Amino acid sequence: MKKAGKTAVVRALLAWYGRTRRDLPWRRSRDPYGVWVSEIMLQQTQVERVKDFYGRFLDRFPTVAALAAAAEHDVLRLWEGLGYYRRARQLHAAAKTIVADHDGTFPPTVAGLRSLPGIGRYTAGAIASIAFDLPEPIVEANSRRVIARLAGHAAPLGTAAGDEPIWELAAGLVPKQHPGKFNQALMDLGALVCTPEQPLCGVCPVAANCVAKQTGRVAEIPMKAARREAKQVCETAVVVRRAGRVLVVQRGPGEWWEGLWDFPRLPGAARGARRGIERSEVLSGLACGAISRLGTIAHTVTHHRITLDVVSCAAGRSGKAATGRRWVTARALASLAMTSPGRRITRMLG
Ligand code: SF4
């Protein structure tokens, strides 16, 4: 894009943003802590859903020092329902690093920010531009699409190599004055006007400088990347009861939902549960009695579509639970940080 075109895009976008900017809770302050928490929550989660979680999180952990001092379990419990718990663990780890290595203040450069756990190129650019007014680019789902269309860049996106030209274009566009507002304007334009399907080019403030619009290629850009097929998986969750308590297990390192609590699971559907219990390291010694069916839950993790049968049985033997396992009351279940299907199962228990 030529210099005059870039200047026109920047001016038009900033003016449009000034008129239409969304009033979002994290936009009421430029404090890097609030910007960071919101950016991490907004990865893979819709704006409307993040609003509630953001308010609750900031109430409970109002500063980076408060977050650093929290127990990981409390952070995960508050994150429950947002999914992708790795984000919460990294947020917690980064808060500790900021307190331990940076005197509790955010490093004010992209390189310094990227040295923190869970802060990648996009998040570093967002914090640097919004909180520190640095002319750093950002590329995420919305701005990526807008920039690709503005520049007429018709290549598959969403991979590091595919996105590199978009990062270069974004770096060429972001102005020295109001870089944070400009970046937020790009994201808003992608969310509200330059949508994936049927963008509203008729009301777009940068239509005059949009190559895709001017060349009639809006529907072709960005090119769709090949979709990965979802894998179908069947599992059975077992609610083992004993003396008014149920058995829960903590997900281990490297597992989905690491650090969260769940009901023991067996591979395969409920009809194979008896054999699965006999083979299970967790359940085989518990002398489980008759199995009854509670229902079925469907859920998705990464590219796996899981059909989860839920069964219940009573355990015959007593004894202490091993590390990473607990016998808990219904009340204690309410305060544990649980996987989302685990929480759905607790609701089945009544
Ligand atoms: S003119 Fe259309 S395709 Fe181009 S940026 Fe605006 S909404 Fe997107």
mmCIF file of C-alpha atoms and ligand atoms in Angstrom:
data_model
loop_
_atom_site.group_PDB
_atom_site.id
_atom_site.type_symbol
_atom_site.label_atom_id
_atom_site.label_comp_id
_atom_site.label_asym_id
_atom_site.label_seq_id
_atom_site.Cartn_x
_atom_site.Cartn_y
_atom_site.Cartn_z
ATOM 1 C CA MET A 1 0.000 0.000 0.000
ATOM 2 C CA LYS A 2 1.328 3.467 -0.906
ATOM 3 C CA LYS A 3 2.098 6.052 1.796
ATOM 4 C CA ALA A 4 -0.928 8.215 0.927
ATOM 5 C CA GLY A 5 -3.152 5.120 1.085
ATOM 6 C CA LYS A 6 -1.753 4.153 4.494
ATOM 7 C CA THR A 7 -2.277 7.639 5.861
ATOM 8 C CA ALA A 8 -5.862 7.631 4.597
ATOM 9 C CA VAL A 9 -6.526 4.202 6.180
ATOM 10 C CA VAL A 10 -5.085 5.302 9.537
ATOM 11 C CA ARG A 11 -7.076 8.551 9.571
ATOM 12 C CA ALA A 12 -10.329 6.904 8.512
ATOM 13 C CA LEU A 13 -9.977 4.065 11.009
ATOM 14 C CA LEU A 14 -9.116 6.309 13.956
ATOM 15 C CA ALA A 15 -12.050 8.600 13.157
ATOM 16 C CA TRP A 16 -14.393 5.612 12.830
ATOM 17 C CA TYR A 17 -13.114 4.187 16.116
ATOM 18 C CA GLY A 18 -13.678 7.517 17.840
ATOM 19 C CA ARG A 19 -17.330 7.392 16.758
ATOM 20 C CA THR A 20 -18.142 3.714 17.237
ATOM 21 C CA ARG A 21 -15.687 2.141 19.709
ATOM 22 C CA ARG A 22 -17.220 -0.604 21.810
ATOM 23 C CA ASP A 23 -17.436 0.196 25.506
ATOM 24 C CA LEU A 24 -15.710 -2.886 26.895
ATOM 25 C CA PRO A 25 -14.702 -3.145 30.585
ATOM 26 C CA TRP A 26 -10.985 -3.566 29.800
ATOM 27 C CA ARG A 27 -10.970 -0.434 27.656
ATOM 28 C CA ARG A 28 -11.729 1.830 30.617
ATOM 29 C CA SER A 29 -8.106 1.768 31.734
ATOM 30 C CA ARG A 30 -4.735 1.398 30.042
ATOM 31 C CA ASP A 31 -3.207 -0.351 33.011
ATOM 32 C CA PRO A 32 -1.007 -3.126 31.514
ATOM 33 C CA TYR A 33 -2.301 -5.673 34.028
ATOM 34 C CA GLY A 34 -5.930 -5.211 32.918
ATOM 35 C CA VAL A 35 -4.934 -5.125 29.231
ATOM 36 C CA TRP A 36 -2.957 -8.344 29.684
ATOM 37 C CA VAL A 37 -5.696 -10.237 31.552
ATOM 38 C CA SER A 38 -8.285 -9.239 28.946
ATOM 39 C CA GLU A 39 -6.047 -10.187 26.023
ATOM 40 C CA ILE A 40 -5.335 -13.623 27.492
ATOM 41 C CA MET A 41 -9.043 -14.210 28.183
ATOM 42 C CA LEU A 42 -10.022 -13.069 24.686
ATOM 43 C CA GLN A 43 -7.806 -15.704 23.072
ATOM 44 C CA GLN A 44 -10.259 -18.414 21.954
ATOM 45 C CA THR A 45 -13.192 -16.888 23.897
ATOM 46 C CA GLN A 46 -15.980 -14.577 22.722
ATOM 47 C CA VAL A 47 -16.097 -10.963 23.936
ATOM 48 C CA GLU A 48 -19.523 -11.319 25.572
ATOM 49 C CA ARG A 49 -18.398 -14.303 27.599
ATOM 50 C CA VAL A 50 -15.160 -12.640 28.672
ATOM 51 C CA LYS A 51 -16.977 -9.592 30.128
ATOM 52 C CA ASP A 52 -18.259 -11.459 33.214
ATOM 53 C CA PHE A 53 -15.091 -13.413 33.811
ATOM 54 C CA TYR A 54 -12.930 -10.304 33.479
ATOM 55 C CA GLY A 55 -14.878 -8.411 36.153
ATOM 56 C CA ARG A 56 -14.789 -11.340 38.577
ATOM 57 C CA PHE A 57 -11.096 -11.951 37.971
ATOM 58 C CA LEU A 58 -10.118 -8.310 38.555
ATOM 59 C CA ASP A 59 -12.273 -8.163 41.703
ATOM 60 C CA ARG A 60 -10.506 -11.192 43.131
ATOM 61 C CA PHE A 61 -6.996 -10.413 41.835
ATOM 62 C CA PRO A 62 -6.907 -6.631 41.340
ATOM 63 C CA THR A 63 -3.142 -6.401 40.842
ATOM 64 C CA VAL A 64 -0.350 -8.492 39.422
ATOM 65 C CA ALA A 65 0.966 -8.903 42.992
ATOM 66 C CA ALA A 66 -2.392 -10.290 44.169
ATOM 67 C CA LEU A 67 -2.398 -12.782 41.284
ATOM 68 C CA ALA A 68 1.203 -13.807 41.965
ATOM 69 C CA ALA A 69 0.368 -14.467 45.630
ATOM 70 C CA ALA A 70 -2.688 -16.647 44.836
ATOM 71 C CA ALA A 71 -2.734 -20.446 44.982
ATOM 72 C CA GLU A 72 -2.897 -22.000 41.498
ATOM 73 C CA HIS A 73 -6.029 -23.879 42.501
ATOM 74 C CA ASP A 74 -7.855 -20.597 43.230
ATOM 75 C CA VAL A 75 -6.833 -19.169 39.848
ATOM 76 C CA LEU A 76 -8.049 -22.308 38.052
ATOM 77 C CA ARG A 77 -11.324 -22.312 40.007
ATOM 78 C CA LEU A 78 -12.021 -18.736 38.921
ATOM 79 C CA TRP A 79 -11.126 -19.651 35.339
ATOM 80 C CA GLU A 80 -13.571 -22.558 35.325
ATOM 81 C CA GLY A 81 -15.950 -22.195 32.380
ATOM 82 C CA LEU A 82 -13.531 -20.184 30.217
ATOM 83 C CA GLY A 83 -11.694 -23.314 29.020
ATOM 84 C CA TYR A 84 -8.129 -23.579 27.731
ATOM 85 C CA TYR A 85 -6.773 -23.663 31.286
ATOM 86 C CA ARG A 86 -3.197 -23.459 30.104
ATOM 87 C CA ARG A 87 -3.875 -19.746 29.720
ATOM 88 C CA ALA A 88 -4.702 -19.444 33.428
ATOM 89 C CA ARG A 89 -1.628 -21.388 34.507
ATOM 90 C CA GLN A 90 0.609 -19.241 32.316
ATOM 91 C CA LEU A 91 -1.045 -16.046 33.538
ATOM 92 C CA HIS A 92 -0.294 -17.124 37.081
ATOM 93 C CA ALA A 93 3.291 -18.118 36.228
ATOM 94 C CA ALA A 94 3.897 -14.811 34.414
ATOM 95 C CA ALA A 95 2.535 -12.828 37.391
ATOM 96 C CA LYS A 96 5.030 -14.602 39.632
ATOM 97 C CA THR A 97 7.870 -13.792 37.206
ATOM 98 C CA ILE A 98 6.833 -10.128 37.005
ATOM 99 C CA VAL A 99 6.874 -9.876 40.802
ATOM 100 C CA ALA A 100 10.078 -11.882 41.277
ATOM 101 C CA ASP A 101 12.158 -10.527 38.374
ATOM 102 C CA HIS A 102 10.660 -7.136 37.431
ATOM 103 C CA ASP A 103 9.704 -5.587 40.790
ATOM 104 C CA GLY A 104 6.021 -6.130 40.037
ATOM 105 C CA THR A 105 5.958 -3.932 36.917
ATOM 106 C CA PHE A 106 5.502 -5.043 33.330
ATOM 107 C CA PRO A 107 8.589 -4.838 31.106
ATOM 108 C CA PRO A 108 7.675 -1.997 28.692
ATOM 109 C CA THR A 109 9.060 -3.552 25.505
ATOM 110 C CA VAL A 110 7.864 -6.302 23.166
ATOM 111 C CA ALA A 111 11.022 -8.334 23.816
ATOM 112 C CA GLY A 112 10.613 -8.035 27.594
ATOM 113 C CA LEU A 113 6.922 -8.934 27.420
ATOM 114 C CA ARG A 114 7.621 -11.931 25.181
ATOM 115 C CA SER A 115 10.062 -13.307 27.725
ATOM 116 C CA LEU A 116 7.102 -13.926 30.080
ATOM 117 C CA PRO A 117 5.196 -17.248 30.106
ATOM 118 C CA GLY A 118 2.194 -17.310 27.772
ATOM 119 C CA ILE A 119 2.893 -13.922 26.143
ATOM 120 C CA GLY A 120 3.392 -14.392 22.417
ATOM 121 C CA ARG A 121 3.814 -11.995 19.561
ATOM 122 C CA TYR A 122 0.179 -10.894 19.447
ATOM 123 C CA THR A 123 -0.280 -10.355 23.210
ATOM 124 C CA ALA A 124 3.042 -8.512 23.486
ATOM 125 C CA GLY A 125 2.024 -6.210 20.613
ATOM 126 C CA ALA A 126 -1.374 -5.565 22.199
ATOM 127 C CA ILE A 127 0.072 -4.682 25.635
ATOM 128 C CA ALA A 128 2.899 -2.603 24.121
ATOM 129 C CA SER A 129 0.592 -0.581 21.872
ATOM 130 C CA ILE A 130 -2.408 -0.193 24.185
ATOM 131 C CA ALA A 131 -0.672 0.241 27.567
ATOM 132 C CA PHE A 132 2.677 1.726 26.529
ATOM 133 C CA ASP A 133 1.740 3.597 23.336
ATOM 134 C CA LEU A 134 4.409 1.853 21.296
ATOM 135 C CA PRO A 135 3.838 1.537 17.514
ATOM 136 C CA GLU A 136 3.835 -2.262 17.578
ATOM 137 C CA PRO A 137 1.643 -4.305 15.222
ATOM 138 C CA ILE A 138 -0.861 -6.965 16.223
ATOM 139 C CA VAL A 139 -2.245 -9.808 14.144
ATOM 140 C CA GLU A 140 -5.154 -11.885 15.411
ATOM 141 C CA ALA A 141 -8.205 -13.388 13.712
ATOM 142 C CA ASN A 142 -10.020 -10.085 13.074
ATOM 143 C CA SER A 143 -7.118 -7.808 12.167
ATOM 144 C CA ARG A 144 -5.581 -10.584 10.036
ATOM 145 C CA ARG A 145 -8.692 -10.712 7.857
ATOM 146 C CA VAL A 146 -8.995 -6.926 7.587
ATOM 147 C CA ILE A 147 -5.349 -6.472 6.583
ATOM 148 C CA ALA A 148 -5.469 -9.353 4.084
ATOM 149 C CA ARG A 149 -8.489 -7.767 2.384
ATOM 150 C CA LEU A 150 -7.118 -4.234 2.513
ATOM 151 C CA ALA A 151 -3.914 -5.403 0.819
ATOM 152 C CA GLY A 152 -5.584 -7.951 -1.494
ATOM 153 C CA HIS A 153 -3.390 -10.657 0.034
ATOM 154 C CA ALA A 154 -4.963 -13.926 -1.162
ATOM 155 C CA ALA A 155 -2.894 -16.622 0.587
ATOM 156 C CA PRO A 156 -3.961 -19.139 3.238
ATOM 157 C CA LEU A 157 -3.537 -17.601 6.687
ATOM 158 C CA GLY A 158 -3.403 -18.842 10.252
ATOM 159 C CA THR A 159 0.075 -20.398 10.161
ATOM 160 C CA ALA A 160 3.331 -18.708 11.167
ATOM 161 C CA ALA A 161 4.603 -18.704 7.560
ATOM 162 C CA GLY A 162 1.248 -17.693 6.071
ATOM 163 C CA ASP A 163 0.844 -14.810 8.523
ATOM 164 C CA GLU A 164 4.338 -13.355 8.132
ATOM 165 C CA PRO A 165 3.374 -11.024 5.236
ATOM 166 C CA ILE A 166 0.374 -9.868 7.293
ATOM 167 C CA TRP A 167 2.660 -8.994 10.224
ATOM 168 C CA GLU A 168 4.820 -6.968 7.832
ATOM 169 C CA LEU A 169 1.782 -5.159 6.450
ATOM 170 C CA ALA A 170 0.487 -4.509 9.993
ATOM 171 C CA ALA A 171 3.894 -3.119 11.031
ATOM 172 C CA GLY A 172 3.796 -0.775 8.029
ATOM 173 C CA LEU A 173 0.317 0.468 8.935
ATOM 174 C CA VAL A 174 0.483 1.047 12.697
ATOM 175 C CA PRO A 175 0.978 4.777 13.351
ATOM 176 C CA LYS A 176 3.331 6.399 15.875
ATOM 177 C CA GLN A 177 0.430 8.382 17.296
ATOM 178 C CA HIS A 178 -2.399 6.403 18.915
ATOM 179 C CA PRO A 179 -1.037 2.938 18.003
ATOM 180 C CA GLY A 180 -3.208 1.270 20.658
ATOM 181 C CA LYS A 181 -6.378 2.907 19.393
ATOM 182 C CA PHE A 182 -5.440 2.026 15.819
ATOM 183 C CA ASN A 183 -4.899 -1.642 16.693
ATOM 184 C CA GLN A 184 -8.176 -1.795 18.577
ATOM 185 C CA ALA A 185 -9.900 -0.116 15.638
ATOM 186 C CA LEU A 186 -8.573 -2.826 13.298
ATOM 187 C CA MET A 187 -9.918 -5.529 15.603
ATOM 188 C CA ASP A 188 -13.286 -3.782 15.958
ATOM 189 C CA LEU A 189 -13.570 -3.337 12.208
ATOM 190 C CA GLY A 190 -12.978 -7.074 11.747
ATOM 191 C CA ALA A 191 -15.492 -7.959 14.465
ATOM 192 C CA LEU A 192 -18.256 -5.539 13.417
ATOM 193 C CA VAL A 193 -17.859 -4.639 9.725
ATOM 194 C CA CYS A 194 -15.249 -6.728 7.898
ATOM 195 C CA THR A 195 -16.760 -9.999 9.104
ATOM 196 C CA PRO A 196 -15.769 -13.413 7.691
ATOM 197 C CA GLU A 197 -19.040 -13.799 5.776
ATOM 198 C CA GLN A 198 -20.915 -10.934 4.107
ATOM 199 C CA PRO A 199 -18.784 -8.021 5.286
ATOM 200 C CA LEU A 200 -20.536 -4.642 5.366
ATOM 201 C CA CYS A 201 -18.382 -2.978 2.700
ATOM 202 C CA GLY A 202 -21.130 -0.389 2.095
ATOM 203 C CA VAL A 203 -20.509 1.216 5.497
ATOM 204 C CA CYS A 204 -16.791 0.447 5.776
ATOM 205 C CA PRO A 205 -14.646 3.519 6.549
ATOM 206 C CA VAL A 206 -11.684 2.170 4.553
ATOM 207 C CA ALA A 207 -13.545 0.835 1.503
ATOM 208 C CA ALA A 208 -11.904 3.420 -0.786
ATOM 209 C CA ASN A 209 -8.481 1.950 0.035
ATOM 210 C CA CYS A 210 -9.443 -1.723 0.126
ATOM 211 C CA VAL A 211 -7.865 -3.753 -2.680
ATOM 212 C CA ALA A 212 -10.224 -6.727 -2.184
ATOM 213 C CA LYS A 213 -13.247 -4.426 -2.514
ATOM 214 C CA GLN A 214 -11.842 -2.489 -5.453
ATOM 215 C CA THR A 215 -10.979 -5.696 -7.348
ATOM 216 C CA GLY A 216 -14.159 -7.639 -6.464
ATOM 217 C CA ARG A 217 -12.305 -10.326 -4.472
ATOM 218 C CA VAL A 218 -13.791 -9.845 -1.006
ATOM 219 C CA ALA A 219 -15.352 -13.330 -0.930
ATOM 220 C CA GLU A 220 -12.028 -14.979 -1.880
ATOM 221 C CA ILE A 221 -9.893 -13.280 0.775
ATOM 222 C CA PRO A 222 -8.627 -14.605 3.082
ATOM 223 C CA MET A 223 -8.275 -18.028 1.460
ATOM 224 C CA LYS A 224 -9.717 -20.779 3.602
ATOM 225 C CA ALA A 225 -7.151 -23.163 5.072
ATOM 226 C CA ALA A 226 -7.959 -26.892 4.938
ATOM 227 C CA ARG A 227 -9.950 -27.913 8.025
ATOM 228 C CA ARG A 228 -8.607 -30.630 10.249
ATOM 229 C CA GLU A 229 -11.096 -33.494 10.659
ATOM 230 C CA ALA A 230 -12.372 -33.967 14.188
ATOM 231 C CA LYS A 231 -11.604 -37.342 15.762
ATOM 232 C CA GLN A 232 -14.557 -39.175 17.362
ATOM 233 C CA VAL A 233 -13.768 -40.708 20.751
ATOM 234 C CA CYS A 234 -15.906 -42.738 23.207
ATOM 235 C CA GLU A 235 -15.115 -42.697 26.934
ATOM 236 C CA THR A 236 -16.871 -43.559 30.167
ATOM 237 C CA ALA A 237 -16.736 -41.465 33.337
ATOM 238 C CA VAL A 238 -17.277 -43.431 36.545
ATOM 239 C CA VAL A 239 -18.849 -41.826 39.603
ATOM 240 C CA VAL A 240 -17.667 -44.087 42.423
ATOM 241 C CA ARG A 241 -19.555 -43.513 45.681
ATOM 242 C CA ARG A 242 -18.521 -44.455 49.172
ATOM 243 C CA ALA A 243 -19.972 -43.291 52.497
ATOM 244 C CA GLY A 244 -21.529 -40.098 51.113
ATOM 245 C CA ARG A 245 -18.459 -39.181 49.080
ATOM 246 C CA VAL A 246 -17.373 -39.583 45.469
ATOM 247 C CA LEU A 247 -13.937 -40.279 44.034
ATOM 248 C CA VAL A 248 -12.264 -37.586 41.916
ATOM 249 C CA VAL A 249 -8.873 -37.620 40.221
ATOM 250 C CA GLN A 250 -6.595 -34.736 39.355
ATOM 251 C CA ARG A 251 -5.452 -34.438 35.755
ATOM 252 C CA GLY A 252 -1.696 -34.879 35.537
ATOM 253 C CA PRO A 253 1.065 -32.995 33.699
ATOM 254 C CA GLY A 254 0.683 -33.113 29.933
ATOM 255 C CA GLU A 255 -2.948 -34.274 30.123
ATOM 256 C CA TRP A 256 -5.886 -32.202 28.918
ATOM 257 C CA TRP A 257 -7.046 -29.958 31.778
ATOM 258 C CA GLU A 258 -3.783 -30.382 33.689
ATOM 259 C CA GLY A 259 -4.272 -29.584 37.383
ATOM 260 C CA LEU A 260 -8.096 -29.779 37.271
ATOM 261 C CA TRP A 261 -10.243 -32.434 38.941
ATOM 262 C CA ASP A 262 -12.418 -34.905 37.071
ATOM 263 C CA PHE A 263 -14.184 -38.230 37.575
ATOM 264 C CA PRO A 264 -12.101 -41.311 36.709
ATOM 265 C CA ARG A 265 -12.419 -42.202 33.046
ATOM 266 C CA LEU A 266 -12.252 -45.440 31.091
ATOM 267 C CA PRO A 267 -11.653 -45.823 27.366
ATOM 268 C CA GLY A 268 -14.730 -46.941 25.401
ATOM 269 C CA ALA A 269 -18.485 -46.785 25.941
ATOM 270 C CA ALA A 270 -20.469 -47.738 29.077
ATOM 271 C CA ARG A 271 -21.139 -51.314 27.940
ATOM 272 C CA GLY A 272 -17.451 -52.118 28.513
ATOM 273 C CA ALA A 273 -17.332 -50.394 31.903
ATOM 274 C CA ARG A 274 -17.080 -53.556 34.035
ATOM 275 C CA ARG A 275 -14.037 -54.795 32.163
ATOM 276 C CA GLY A 276 -12.595 -51.259 32.119
ATOM 277 C CA ILE A 277 -12.928 -50.990 35.908
ATOM 278 C CA GLU A 278 -11.130 -54.318 36.382
ATOM 279 C CA ARG A 279 -8.244 -53.108 34.235
ATOM 280 C CA SER A 280 -8.122 -49.606 35.683
ATOM 281 C CA GLU A 281 -5.208 -48.699 37.914
ATOM 282 C CA VAL A 282 -7.409 -46.220 39.799
ATOM 283 C CA LEU A 283 -10.577 -48.334 40.165
ATOM 284 C CA SER A 284 -9.571 -52.001 40.130
ATOM 285 C CA GLY A 285 -8.876 -52.261 43.887
ATOM 286 C CA LEU A 286 -12.112 -50.617 45.007
ATOM 287 C CA ALA A 287 -14.423 -53.676 44.716
ATOM 288 C CA CYS A 288 -16.987 -51.682 42.755
ATOM 289 C CA GLY A 289 -20.524 -53.100 42.853
ATOM 290 C CA ALA A 290 -23.345 -52.937 40.326
ATOM 291 C CA ILE A 291 -23.004 -50.296 37.632
ATOM 292 C CA SER A 292 -25.871 -47.968 36.799
ATOM 293 C CA ARG A 293 -26.080 -45.571 33.880
ATOM 294 C CA LEU A 294 -26.480 -41.830 34.602
ATOM 295 C CA GLY A 295 -26.453 -40.416 31.083
ATOM 296 C CA THR A 296 -24.236 -39.243 28.248
ATOM 297 C CA ILE A 297 -22.384 -35.977 27.683
ATOM 298 C CA ALA A 298 -20.934 -34.766 24.398
ATOM 299 C CA HIS A 299 -17.963 -32.420 24.565
ATOM 300 C CA THR A 300 -15.047 -31.295 22.442
ATOM 301 C CA VAL A 301 -11.373 -30.977 23.321
ATOM 302 C CA THR A 302 -9.029 -29.596 20.655
ATOM 303 C CA HIS A 303 -9.833 -31.774 17.602
ATOM 304 C CA HIS A 304 -11.537 -34.551 19.542
ATOM 305 C CA ARG A 305 -15.302 -34.944 19.731
ATOM 306 C CA ILE A 306 -15.906 -37.001 22.833
ATOM 307 C CA THR A 307 -19.033 -38.977 23.624
ATOM 308 C CA LEU A 308 -18.811 -39.488 27.363
ATOM 309 C CA ASP A 309 -21.051 -42.100 28.954
ATOM 310 C CA VAL A 310 -21.494 -41.523 32.678
ATOM 311 C CA VAL A 311 -22.015 -44.454 35.058
ATOM 312 C CA SER A 312 -22.154 -44.817 38.799
ATOM 313 C CA CYS A 313 -21.229 -47.590 41.206
ATOM 314 C CA ALA A 314 -20.584 -48.077 44.913
ATOM 315 C CA ALA A 315 -17.093 -48.932 46.171
ATOM 316 C CA GLY A 316 -16.801 -51.806 48.632
ATOM 317 C CA ARG A 317 -13.409 -51.287 50.228
ATOM 318 C CA SER A 318 -12.212 -48.469 52.358
ATOM 319 C CA GLY A 319 -8.720 -47.031 52.434
ATOM 320 C CA LYS A 320 -7.040 -43.710 51.798
ATOM 321 C CA ALA A 321 -7.036 -42.309 48.292
ATOM 322 C CA ALA A 322 -3.618 -42.139 46.630
ATOM 323 C CA THR A 323 -1.900 -38.893 45.593
ATOM 324 C CA GLY A 324 -3.920 -37.078 42.958
ATOM 325 C CA ARG A 325 -7.170 -38.760 44.061
ATOM 326 C CA ARG A 326 -9.698 -37.644 46.639
ATOM 327 C CA TRP A 327 -12.927 -38.840 48.201
ATOM 328 C CA VAL A 328 -15.033 -35.680 48.453
ATOM 329 C CA THR A 329 -18.481 -34.647 49.616
ATOM 330 C CA ALA A 330 -20.929 -32.870 47.308
ATOM 331 C CA ARG A 331 -20.075 -29.627 49.127
ATOM 332 C CA ALA A 332 -16.344 -30.051 48.569
ATOM 333 C CA LEU A 333 -16.990 -30.748 44.878
ATOM 334 C CA ALA A 334 -18.445 -27.250 44.551
ATOM 335 C CA SER A 335 -15.157 -25.626 45.538
ATOM 336 C CA LEU A 336 -12.833 -27.837 43.466
ATOM 337 C CA ALA A 337 -11.515 -26.552 40.137
ATOM 338 C CA MET A 338 -13.118 -29.102 37.807
ATOM 339 C CA THR A 339 -13.029 -29.896 34.119
ATOM 340 C CA SER A 340 -16.125 -28.654 32.305
ATOM 341 C CA PRO A 341 -17.507 -32.198 31.699
ATOM 342 C CA GLY A 342 -16.680 -33.017 35.334
ATOM 343 C CA ARG A 343 -18.762 -30.029 36.433
ATOM 344 C CA ARG A 344 -21.605 -31.175 34.180
ATOM 345 C CA ILE A 345 -21.471 -34.594 35.824
ATOM 346 C CA THR A 346 -21.726 -33.024 39.300
ATOM 347 C CA ARG A 347 -24.989 -31.443 38.145
ATOM 348 C CA MET A 348 -26.270 -34.915 37.181
ATOM 349 C CA LEU A 349 -25.697 -36.054 40.749
ATOM 350 C CA GLY A 350 -28.350 -33.675 42.027
HETATM 351 S S1 SF4 B 1 -14.247 -2.685 2.153
HETATM 352 FE FE1 SF4 B 1 -15.156 -4.602 2.762
HETATM 353 S S2 SF4 B 1 -13.552 -6.117 2.557
HETATM 354 FE FE2 SF4 B 1 -12.562 -4.112 2.540
HETATM 355 S S3 SF4 B 1 -11.979 -3.742 4.646
HETATM 356 FE FE3 SF4 B 1 -13.974 -2.815 4.364
HETATM 357 S S4 SF4 B 1 -15.474 -4.404 4.964
HETATM 358 FE FE4 SF4 B 1 -13.467 -5.393 4.665
#
